[in-house]
Coordinates of N, CA and C in Angstrom, one line a residue:
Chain A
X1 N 0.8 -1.2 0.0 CA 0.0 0.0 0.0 C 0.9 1.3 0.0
X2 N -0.2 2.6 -0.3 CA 1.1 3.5 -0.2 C 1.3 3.6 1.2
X3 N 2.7 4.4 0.9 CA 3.8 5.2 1.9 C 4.2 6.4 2.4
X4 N 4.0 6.7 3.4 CA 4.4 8.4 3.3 C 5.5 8.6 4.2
X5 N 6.4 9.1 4.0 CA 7.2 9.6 4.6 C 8.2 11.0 4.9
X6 N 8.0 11.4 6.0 CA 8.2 12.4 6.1 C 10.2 12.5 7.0
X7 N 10.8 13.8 6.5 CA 12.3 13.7 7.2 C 12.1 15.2 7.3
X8 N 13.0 15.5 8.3 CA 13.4 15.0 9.4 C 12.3 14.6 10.7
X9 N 12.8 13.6 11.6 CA 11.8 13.9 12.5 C 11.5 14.7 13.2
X10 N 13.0 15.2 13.8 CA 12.8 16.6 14.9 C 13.3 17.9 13.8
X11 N 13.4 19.1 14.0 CA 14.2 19.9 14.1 C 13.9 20.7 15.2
X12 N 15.1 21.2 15.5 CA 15.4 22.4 16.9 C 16.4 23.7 15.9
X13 N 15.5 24.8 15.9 CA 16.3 26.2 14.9 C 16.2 27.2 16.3
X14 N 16.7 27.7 16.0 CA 16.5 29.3 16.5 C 15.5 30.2 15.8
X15 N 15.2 31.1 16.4 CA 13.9 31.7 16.1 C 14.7 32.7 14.6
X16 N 14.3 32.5 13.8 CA 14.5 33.4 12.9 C 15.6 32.5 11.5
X17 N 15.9 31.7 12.1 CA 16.4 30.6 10.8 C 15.0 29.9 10.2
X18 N 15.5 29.5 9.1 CA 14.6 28.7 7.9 C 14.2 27.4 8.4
X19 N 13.4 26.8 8.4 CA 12.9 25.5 8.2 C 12.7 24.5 7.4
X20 N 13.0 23.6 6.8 CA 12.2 22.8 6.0 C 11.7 21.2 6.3
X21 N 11.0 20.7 5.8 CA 10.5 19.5 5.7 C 10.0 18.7 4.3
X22 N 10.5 17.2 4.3 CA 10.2 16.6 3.2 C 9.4 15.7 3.3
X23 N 8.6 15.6 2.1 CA 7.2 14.4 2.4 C 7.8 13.3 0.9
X24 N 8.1 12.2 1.4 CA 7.8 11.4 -0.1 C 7.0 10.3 0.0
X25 N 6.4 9.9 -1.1 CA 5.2 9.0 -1.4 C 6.0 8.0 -1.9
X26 N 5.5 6.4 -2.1 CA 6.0 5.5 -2.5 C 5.0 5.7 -3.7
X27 N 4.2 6.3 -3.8 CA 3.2 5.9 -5.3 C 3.3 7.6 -5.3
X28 N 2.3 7.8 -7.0 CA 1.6 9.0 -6.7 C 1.0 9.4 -6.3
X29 N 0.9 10.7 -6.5 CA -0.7 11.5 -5.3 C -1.3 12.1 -6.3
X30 N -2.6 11.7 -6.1 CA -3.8 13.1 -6.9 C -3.4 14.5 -6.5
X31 N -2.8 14.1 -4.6 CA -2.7 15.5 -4.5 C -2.5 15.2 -3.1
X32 N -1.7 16.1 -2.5 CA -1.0 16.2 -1.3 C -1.5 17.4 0.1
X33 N -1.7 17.2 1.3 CA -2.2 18.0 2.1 C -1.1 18.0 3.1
X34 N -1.2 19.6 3.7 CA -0.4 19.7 4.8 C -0.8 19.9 6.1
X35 N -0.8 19.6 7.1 CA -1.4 19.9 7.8 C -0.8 19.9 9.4
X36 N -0.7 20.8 10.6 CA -0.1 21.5 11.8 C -0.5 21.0 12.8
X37 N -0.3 20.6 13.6 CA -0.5 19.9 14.9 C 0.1 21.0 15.9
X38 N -0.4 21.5 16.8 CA 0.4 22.5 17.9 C 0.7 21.1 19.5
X39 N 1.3 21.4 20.2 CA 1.6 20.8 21.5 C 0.5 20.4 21.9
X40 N -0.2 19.3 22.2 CA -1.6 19.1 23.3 C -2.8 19.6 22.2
X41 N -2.5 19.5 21.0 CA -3.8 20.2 20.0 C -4.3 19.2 18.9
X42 N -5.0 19.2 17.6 CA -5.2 18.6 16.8 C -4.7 19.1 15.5
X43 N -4.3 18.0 14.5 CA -4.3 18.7 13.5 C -5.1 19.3 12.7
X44 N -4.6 20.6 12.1 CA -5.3 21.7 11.2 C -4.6 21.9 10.1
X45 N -5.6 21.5 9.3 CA -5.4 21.7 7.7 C -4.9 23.3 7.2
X46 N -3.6 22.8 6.4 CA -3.1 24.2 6.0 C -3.1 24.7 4.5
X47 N -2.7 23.7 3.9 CA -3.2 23.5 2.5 C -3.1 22.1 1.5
X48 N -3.8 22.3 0.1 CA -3.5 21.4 -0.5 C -3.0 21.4 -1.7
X49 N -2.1 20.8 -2.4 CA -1.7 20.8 -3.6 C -2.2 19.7 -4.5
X50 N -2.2 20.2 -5.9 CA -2.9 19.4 -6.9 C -2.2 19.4 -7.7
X51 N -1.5 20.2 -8.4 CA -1.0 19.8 -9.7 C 1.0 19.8 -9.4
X52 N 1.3 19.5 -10.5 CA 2.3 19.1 -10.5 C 3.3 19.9 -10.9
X53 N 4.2 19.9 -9.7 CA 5.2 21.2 -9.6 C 4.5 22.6 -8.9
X54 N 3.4 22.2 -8.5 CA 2.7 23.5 -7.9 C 3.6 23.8 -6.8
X55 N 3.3 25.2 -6.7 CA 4.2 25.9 -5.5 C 3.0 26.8 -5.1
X56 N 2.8 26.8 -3.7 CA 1.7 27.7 -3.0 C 2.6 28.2 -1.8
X57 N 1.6 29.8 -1.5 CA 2.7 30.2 -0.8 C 1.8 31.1 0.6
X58 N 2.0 31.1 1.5 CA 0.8 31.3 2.7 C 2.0 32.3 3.6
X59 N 2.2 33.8 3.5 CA 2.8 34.3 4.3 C 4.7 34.2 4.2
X60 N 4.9 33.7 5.2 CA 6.1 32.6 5.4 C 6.6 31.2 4.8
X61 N 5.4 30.8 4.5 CA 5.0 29.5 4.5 C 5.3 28.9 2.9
X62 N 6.1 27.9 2.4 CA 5.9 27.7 0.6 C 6.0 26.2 1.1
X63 N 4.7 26.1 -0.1 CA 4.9 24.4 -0.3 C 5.0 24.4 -1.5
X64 N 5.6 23.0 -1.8 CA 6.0 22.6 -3.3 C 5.6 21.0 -3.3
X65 N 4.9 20.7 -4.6 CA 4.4 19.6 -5.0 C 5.5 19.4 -6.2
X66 N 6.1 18.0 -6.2 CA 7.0 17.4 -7.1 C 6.5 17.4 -8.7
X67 N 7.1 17.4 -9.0 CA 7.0 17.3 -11.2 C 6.7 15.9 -10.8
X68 N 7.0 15.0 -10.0 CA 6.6 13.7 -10.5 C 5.0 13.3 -9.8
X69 N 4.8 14.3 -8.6 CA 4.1 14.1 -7.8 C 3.7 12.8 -6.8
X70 N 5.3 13.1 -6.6 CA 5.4 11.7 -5.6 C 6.0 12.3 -4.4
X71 N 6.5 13.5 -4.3 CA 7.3 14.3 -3.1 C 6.3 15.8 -3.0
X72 N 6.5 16.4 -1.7 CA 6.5 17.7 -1.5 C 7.4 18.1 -0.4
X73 N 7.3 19.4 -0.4 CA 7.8 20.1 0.8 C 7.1 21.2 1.4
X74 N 7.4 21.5 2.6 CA 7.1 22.9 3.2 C 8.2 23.7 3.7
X75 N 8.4 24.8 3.5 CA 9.4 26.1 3.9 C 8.9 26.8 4.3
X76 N 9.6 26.8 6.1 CA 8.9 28.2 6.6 C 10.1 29.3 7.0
X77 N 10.6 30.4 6.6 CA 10.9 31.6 6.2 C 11.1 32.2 7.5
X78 N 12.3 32.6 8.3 CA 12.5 33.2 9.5 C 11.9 32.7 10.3
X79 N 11.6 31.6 11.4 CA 10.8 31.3 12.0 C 10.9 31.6 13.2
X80 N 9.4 31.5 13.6 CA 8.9 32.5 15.1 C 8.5 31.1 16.0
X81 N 8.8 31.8 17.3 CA 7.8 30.6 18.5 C 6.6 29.7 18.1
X82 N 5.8 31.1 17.3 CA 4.5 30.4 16.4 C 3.9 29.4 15.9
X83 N 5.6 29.3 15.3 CA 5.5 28.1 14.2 C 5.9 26.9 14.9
X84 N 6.0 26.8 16.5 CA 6.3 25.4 16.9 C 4.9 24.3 16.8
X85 N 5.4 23.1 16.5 CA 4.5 21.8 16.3 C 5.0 20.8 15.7
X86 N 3.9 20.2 15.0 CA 4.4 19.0 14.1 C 3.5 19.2 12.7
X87 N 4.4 19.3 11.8 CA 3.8 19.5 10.7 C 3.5 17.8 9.9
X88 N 2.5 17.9 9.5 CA 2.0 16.6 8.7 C 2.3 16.5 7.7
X89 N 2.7 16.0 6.6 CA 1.9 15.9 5.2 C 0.9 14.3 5.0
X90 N 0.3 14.4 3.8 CA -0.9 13.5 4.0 C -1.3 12.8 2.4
X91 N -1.5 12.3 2.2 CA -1.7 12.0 0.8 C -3.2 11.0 0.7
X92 N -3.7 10.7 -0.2 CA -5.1 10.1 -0.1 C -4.6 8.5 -0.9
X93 N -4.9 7.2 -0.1 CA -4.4 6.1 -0.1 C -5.9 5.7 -1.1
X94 N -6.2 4.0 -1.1 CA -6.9 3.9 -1.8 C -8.2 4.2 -0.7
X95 N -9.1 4.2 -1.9 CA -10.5 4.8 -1.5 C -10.3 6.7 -0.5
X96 N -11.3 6.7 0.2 CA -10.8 7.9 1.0 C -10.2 7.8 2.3
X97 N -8.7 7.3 2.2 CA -8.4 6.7 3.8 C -7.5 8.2 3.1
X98 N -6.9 9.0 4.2 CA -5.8 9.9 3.9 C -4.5 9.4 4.7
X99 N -3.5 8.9 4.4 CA -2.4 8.4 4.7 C -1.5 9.2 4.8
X100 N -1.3 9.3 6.4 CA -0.4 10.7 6.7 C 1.2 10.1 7.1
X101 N 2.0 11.1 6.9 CA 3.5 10.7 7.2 C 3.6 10.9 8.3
X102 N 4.8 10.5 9.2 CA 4.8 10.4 11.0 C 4.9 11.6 11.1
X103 N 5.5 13.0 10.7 CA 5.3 14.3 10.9 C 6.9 14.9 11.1
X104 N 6.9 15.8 11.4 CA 8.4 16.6 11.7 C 7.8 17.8 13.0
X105 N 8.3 17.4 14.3 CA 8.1 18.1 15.1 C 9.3 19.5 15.1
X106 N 8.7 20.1 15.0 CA 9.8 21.8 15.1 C 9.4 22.2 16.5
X107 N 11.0 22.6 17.0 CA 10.8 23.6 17.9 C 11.9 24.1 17.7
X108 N 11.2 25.9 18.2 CA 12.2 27.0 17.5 C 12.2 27.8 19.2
X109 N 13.4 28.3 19.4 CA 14.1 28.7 20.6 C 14.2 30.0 20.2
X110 N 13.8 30.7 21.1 CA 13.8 32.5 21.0 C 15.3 32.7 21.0
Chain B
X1 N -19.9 28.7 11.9 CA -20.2 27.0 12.1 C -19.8 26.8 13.2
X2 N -20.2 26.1 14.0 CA -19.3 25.5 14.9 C -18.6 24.3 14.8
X3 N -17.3 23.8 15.3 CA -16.3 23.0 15.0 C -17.0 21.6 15.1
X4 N -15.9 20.5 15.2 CA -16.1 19.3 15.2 C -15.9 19.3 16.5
X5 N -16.8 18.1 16.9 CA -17.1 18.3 18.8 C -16.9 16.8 18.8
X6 N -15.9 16.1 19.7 CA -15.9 14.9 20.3 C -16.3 14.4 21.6
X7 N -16.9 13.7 22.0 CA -17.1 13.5 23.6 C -16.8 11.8 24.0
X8 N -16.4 11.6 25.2 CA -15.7 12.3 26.0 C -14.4 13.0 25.3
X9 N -13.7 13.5 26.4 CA -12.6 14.3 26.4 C -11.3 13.7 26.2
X10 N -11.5 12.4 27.7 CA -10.7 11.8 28.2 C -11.8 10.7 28.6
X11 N -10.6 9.4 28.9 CA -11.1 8.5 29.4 C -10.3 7.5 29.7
X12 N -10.6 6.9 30.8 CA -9.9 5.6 31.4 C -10.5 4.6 31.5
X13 N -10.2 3.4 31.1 CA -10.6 2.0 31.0 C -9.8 1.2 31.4
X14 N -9.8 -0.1 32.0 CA -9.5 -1.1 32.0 C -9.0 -2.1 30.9
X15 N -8.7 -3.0 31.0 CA -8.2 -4.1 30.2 C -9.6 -4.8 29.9
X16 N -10.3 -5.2 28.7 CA -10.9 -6.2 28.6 C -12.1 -5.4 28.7
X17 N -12.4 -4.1 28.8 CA -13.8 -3.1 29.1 C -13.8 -2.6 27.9
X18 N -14.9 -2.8 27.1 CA -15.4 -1.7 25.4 C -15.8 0.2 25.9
X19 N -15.6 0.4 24.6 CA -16.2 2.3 24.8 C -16.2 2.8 23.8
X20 N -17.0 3.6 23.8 CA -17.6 4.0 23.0 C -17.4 5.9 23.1
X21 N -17.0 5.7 21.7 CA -16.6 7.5 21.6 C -17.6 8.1 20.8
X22 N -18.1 9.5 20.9 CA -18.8 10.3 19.7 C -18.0 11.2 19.3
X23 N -18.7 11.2 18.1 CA -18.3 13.0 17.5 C -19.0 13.6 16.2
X24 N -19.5 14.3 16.6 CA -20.4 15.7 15.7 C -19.6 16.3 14.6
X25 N -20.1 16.1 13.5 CA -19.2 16.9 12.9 C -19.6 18.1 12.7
X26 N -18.9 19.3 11.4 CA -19.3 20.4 11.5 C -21.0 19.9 10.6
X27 N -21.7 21.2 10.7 CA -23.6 20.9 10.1 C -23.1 21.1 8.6
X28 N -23.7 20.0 8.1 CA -23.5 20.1 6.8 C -22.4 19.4 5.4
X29 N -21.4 18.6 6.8 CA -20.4 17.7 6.3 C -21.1 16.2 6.8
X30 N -21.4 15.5 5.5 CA -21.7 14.3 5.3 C -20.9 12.9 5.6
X31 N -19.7 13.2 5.4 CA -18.2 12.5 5.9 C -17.7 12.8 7.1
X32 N -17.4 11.6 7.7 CA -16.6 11.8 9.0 C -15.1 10.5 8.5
X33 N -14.3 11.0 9.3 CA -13.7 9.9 9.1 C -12.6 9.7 10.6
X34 N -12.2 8.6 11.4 CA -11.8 8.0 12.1 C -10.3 7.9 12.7
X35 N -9.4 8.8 13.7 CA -8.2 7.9 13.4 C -7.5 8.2 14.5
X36 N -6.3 7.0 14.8 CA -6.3 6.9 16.0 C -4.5 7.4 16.0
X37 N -3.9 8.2 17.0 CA -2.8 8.9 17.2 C -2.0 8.4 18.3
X38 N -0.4 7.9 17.5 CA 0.1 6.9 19.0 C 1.5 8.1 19.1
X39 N 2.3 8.1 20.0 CA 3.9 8.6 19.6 C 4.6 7.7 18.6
X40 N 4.2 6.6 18.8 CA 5.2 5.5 18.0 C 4.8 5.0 16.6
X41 N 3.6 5.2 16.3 CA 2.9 5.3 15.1 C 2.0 6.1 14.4
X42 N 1.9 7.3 14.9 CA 1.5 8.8 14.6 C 0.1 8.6 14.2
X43 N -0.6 8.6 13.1 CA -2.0 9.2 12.9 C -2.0 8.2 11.5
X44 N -3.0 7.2 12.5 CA -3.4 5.7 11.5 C -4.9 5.9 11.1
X45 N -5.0 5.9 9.8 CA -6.8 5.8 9.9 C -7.6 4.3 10.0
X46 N -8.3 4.8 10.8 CA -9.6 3.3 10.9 C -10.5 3.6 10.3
X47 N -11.5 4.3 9.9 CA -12.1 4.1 8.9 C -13.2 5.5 8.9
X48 N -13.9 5.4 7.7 CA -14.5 6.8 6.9 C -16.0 6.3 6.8
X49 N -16.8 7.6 7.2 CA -18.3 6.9 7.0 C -18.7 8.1 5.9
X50 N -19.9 7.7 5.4 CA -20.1 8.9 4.3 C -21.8 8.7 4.2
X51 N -22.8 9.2 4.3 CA -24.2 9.0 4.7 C -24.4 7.6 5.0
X52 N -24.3 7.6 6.7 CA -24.2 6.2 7.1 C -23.9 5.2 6.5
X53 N -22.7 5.0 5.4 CA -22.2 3.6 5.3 C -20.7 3.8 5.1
X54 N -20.0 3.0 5.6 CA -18.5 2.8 5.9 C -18.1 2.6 4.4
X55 N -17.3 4.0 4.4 CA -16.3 4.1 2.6 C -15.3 2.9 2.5
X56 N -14.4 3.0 3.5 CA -13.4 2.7 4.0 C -12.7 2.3 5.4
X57 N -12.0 1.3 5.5 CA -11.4 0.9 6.4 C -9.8 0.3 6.4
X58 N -9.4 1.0 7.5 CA -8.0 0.7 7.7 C -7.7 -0.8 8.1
X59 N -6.1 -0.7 8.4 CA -5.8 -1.9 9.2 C -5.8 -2.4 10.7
X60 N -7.2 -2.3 11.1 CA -7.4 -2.7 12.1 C -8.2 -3.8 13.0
X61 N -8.2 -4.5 13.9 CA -8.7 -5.8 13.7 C -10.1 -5.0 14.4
X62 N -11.1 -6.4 13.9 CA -12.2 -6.2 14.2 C -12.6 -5.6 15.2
X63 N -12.0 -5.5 16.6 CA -12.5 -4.9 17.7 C -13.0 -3.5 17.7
X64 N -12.3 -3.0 16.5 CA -12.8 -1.3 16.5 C -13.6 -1.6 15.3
X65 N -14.9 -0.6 16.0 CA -15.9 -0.4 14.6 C -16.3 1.0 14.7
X66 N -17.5 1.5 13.8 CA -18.0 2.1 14.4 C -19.4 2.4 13.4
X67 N -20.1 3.7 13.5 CA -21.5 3.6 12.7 C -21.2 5.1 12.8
X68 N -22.6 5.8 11.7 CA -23.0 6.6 11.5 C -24.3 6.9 11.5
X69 N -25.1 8.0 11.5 CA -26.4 8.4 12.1 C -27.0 8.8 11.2
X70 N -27.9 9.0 10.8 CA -28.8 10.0 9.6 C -28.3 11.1 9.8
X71 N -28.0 11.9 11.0 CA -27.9 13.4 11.3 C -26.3 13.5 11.2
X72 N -25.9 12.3 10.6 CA -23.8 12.4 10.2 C -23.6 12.4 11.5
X73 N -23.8 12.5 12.9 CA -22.7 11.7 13.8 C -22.3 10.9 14.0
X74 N -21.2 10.2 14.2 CA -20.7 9.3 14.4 C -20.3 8.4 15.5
X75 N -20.1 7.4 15.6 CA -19.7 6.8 16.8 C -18.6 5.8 16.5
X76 N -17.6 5.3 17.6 CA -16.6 4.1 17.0 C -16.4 3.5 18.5
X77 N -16.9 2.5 18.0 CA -16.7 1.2 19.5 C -15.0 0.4 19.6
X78 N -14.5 0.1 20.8 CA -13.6 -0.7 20.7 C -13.9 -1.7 21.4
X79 N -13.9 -2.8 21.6 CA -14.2 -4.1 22.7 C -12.9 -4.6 23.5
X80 N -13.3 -5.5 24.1 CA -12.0 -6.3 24.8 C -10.5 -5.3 24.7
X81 N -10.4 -4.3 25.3 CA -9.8 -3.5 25.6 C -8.2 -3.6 25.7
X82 N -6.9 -3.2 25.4 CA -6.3 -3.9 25.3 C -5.2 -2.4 26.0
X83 N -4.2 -2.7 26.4 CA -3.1 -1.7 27.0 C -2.6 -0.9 25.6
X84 N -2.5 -1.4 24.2 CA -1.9 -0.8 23.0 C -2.9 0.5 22.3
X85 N -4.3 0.1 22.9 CA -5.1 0.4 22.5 C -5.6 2.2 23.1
X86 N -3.9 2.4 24.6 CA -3.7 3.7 24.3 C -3.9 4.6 23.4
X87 N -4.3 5.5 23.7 CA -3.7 6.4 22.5 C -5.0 7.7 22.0
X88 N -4.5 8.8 21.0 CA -5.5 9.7 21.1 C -6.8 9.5 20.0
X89 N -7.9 9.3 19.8 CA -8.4 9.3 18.7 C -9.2 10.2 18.5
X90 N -8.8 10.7 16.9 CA -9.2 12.0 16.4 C -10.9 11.4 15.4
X91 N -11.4 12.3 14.9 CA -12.5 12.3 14.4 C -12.3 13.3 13.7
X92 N -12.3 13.9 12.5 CA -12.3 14.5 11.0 C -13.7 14.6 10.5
X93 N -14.2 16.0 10.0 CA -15.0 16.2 9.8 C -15.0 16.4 8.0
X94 N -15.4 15.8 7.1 CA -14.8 16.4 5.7 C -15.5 16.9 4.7
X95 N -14.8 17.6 4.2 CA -15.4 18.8 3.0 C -14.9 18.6 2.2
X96 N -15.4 18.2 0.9 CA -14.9 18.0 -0.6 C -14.3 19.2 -1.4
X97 N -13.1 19.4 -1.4 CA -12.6 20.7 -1.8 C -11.8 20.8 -2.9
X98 N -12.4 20.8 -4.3 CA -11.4 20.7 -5.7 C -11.2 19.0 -5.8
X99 N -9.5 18.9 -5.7 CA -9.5 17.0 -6.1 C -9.4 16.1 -4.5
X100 N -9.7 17.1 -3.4 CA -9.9 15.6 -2.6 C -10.6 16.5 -1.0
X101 N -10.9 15.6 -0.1 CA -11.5 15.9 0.9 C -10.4 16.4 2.3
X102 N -11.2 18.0 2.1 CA -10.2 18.7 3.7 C -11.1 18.2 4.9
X103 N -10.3 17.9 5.9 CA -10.4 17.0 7.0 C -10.2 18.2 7.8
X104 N -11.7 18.2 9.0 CA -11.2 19.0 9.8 C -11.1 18.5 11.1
X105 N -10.4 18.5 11.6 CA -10.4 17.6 12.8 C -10.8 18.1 14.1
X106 N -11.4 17.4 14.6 CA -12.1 17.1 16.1 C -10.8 17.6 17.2
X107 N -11.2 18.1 18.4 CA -10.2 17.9 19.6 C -9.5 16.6 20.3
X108 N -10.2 15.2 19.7 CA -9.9 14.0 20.0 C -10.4 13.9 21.5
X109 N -10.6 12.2 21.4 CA -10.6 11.9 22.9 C -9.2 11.1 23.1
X110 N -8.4 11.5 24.6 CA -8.0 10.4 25.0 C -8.2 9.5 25.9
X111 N -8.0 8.2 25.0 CA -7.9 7.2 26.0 C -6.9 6.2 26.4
X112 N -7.0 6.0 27.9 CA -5.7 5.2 28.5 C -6.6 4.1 29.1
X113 N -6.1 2.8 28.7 CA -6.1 1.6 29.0 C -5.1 1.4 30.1
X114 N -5.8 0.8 31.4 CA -5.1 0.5 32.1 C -5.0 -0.8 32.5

């Protein structure tokens, strides 16, 4: 079945360095979702990507969906306390099960 | 609107005791879908209801089920209770948006098997 996987698992930045995170799929995706978990919270949907090579961009925030559409990423841009959690990515397996990757927990130190 | 509402909150069980969780979705989302949150295996789905009938189901053994209502609430039973069977479960409320369904998720209930 598919696969998702996300790297790194942790990161630890300082407040105002870059972030990133990688999602890859063992199969394709129709389309990929990202989605935020805060400490003690649930996840919340941040966006989704469809097409191939799409780049969306939310503030700080850029995701990019693969030419092959089998990978994405998320890049967050000077990062603040804000942005501490665990970011998801998610892909849709067969039927409508959404198959999420184990996540990348960030925490960013003032 | 108001959010996706789960109840209980929290819960403690025993070994070998069944329970039964709800959750409301937001008014107007037909789809719920199921899933259970460990540290060691992060966010597994059990399964998706879509006007009362099960879309989909994960890999999970029969002890977990659950149903759906005319009015789209949902419910998911576990039985024979087991110590692994820790862990947080969320409830997703979903909206068909372009090519696939946004999931909005519930505050989750936890539950600890003891």
């Amino acid at each position: 079945g598919q696969q998702v996987m996300q790297i790194p698992q942790y990161q630890h930045v300082q407040e105002g360095e870059d972030f990133t995170t990688y999602c890859n799929s063992s199969t394709t995706l129709s389309n990929i979702q990202w989605y935020k978990q805060r400490p003690g919270g649930h996840p919340v949907f941040l966006i989704q990507l469809v097409k191939s090579g799409e780049v969306k961009k939310q503030k700080r925030l850029t995701f990019q969906f693969g030419e092959a559409k089998k990978n994405s990423s998320l890049h967050i841009t000077a990062t603040q306390t804000t942005d501490v959690g665990t970011y998801f990515c998610a892909g849709f397996g067969a039927g409508y099960a959404l198959n999420f990757g184990k996540g990348t927990s960030l925490l960013v130190t003032p | 609107k108001a959010g996706v509402t789960q109840t209980p909150r929290y819960l403690i069980k025993t070994r070998g005791q069944q329970v039964t969780l709800s959750c409301s979705p937001i008014s107007g989302h037909r789809s719920v879908s199921w899933y259970q949150q460990t540290p060691g295996q992060g966010l597994q789905f059990l399964f998706e209801y879509f006007s009362e009938t099960q879309r989909n189901k994960g890999n999970f053994p029969g002890r977990f089920s659950g149903r759906q209502f005319s009015n789209s609430r949902s419910e998911m039973n576990v039985s024979t209770l087991e110590l692994g069977d820790s862990a947080l479960y969320l409830c997703a409320s979903n909206y068909r948006q372009g090519a696939g369904d946004t999931q909005y998720f519930g505050p989750g209930t936890r539950l600890t098997v003891l």
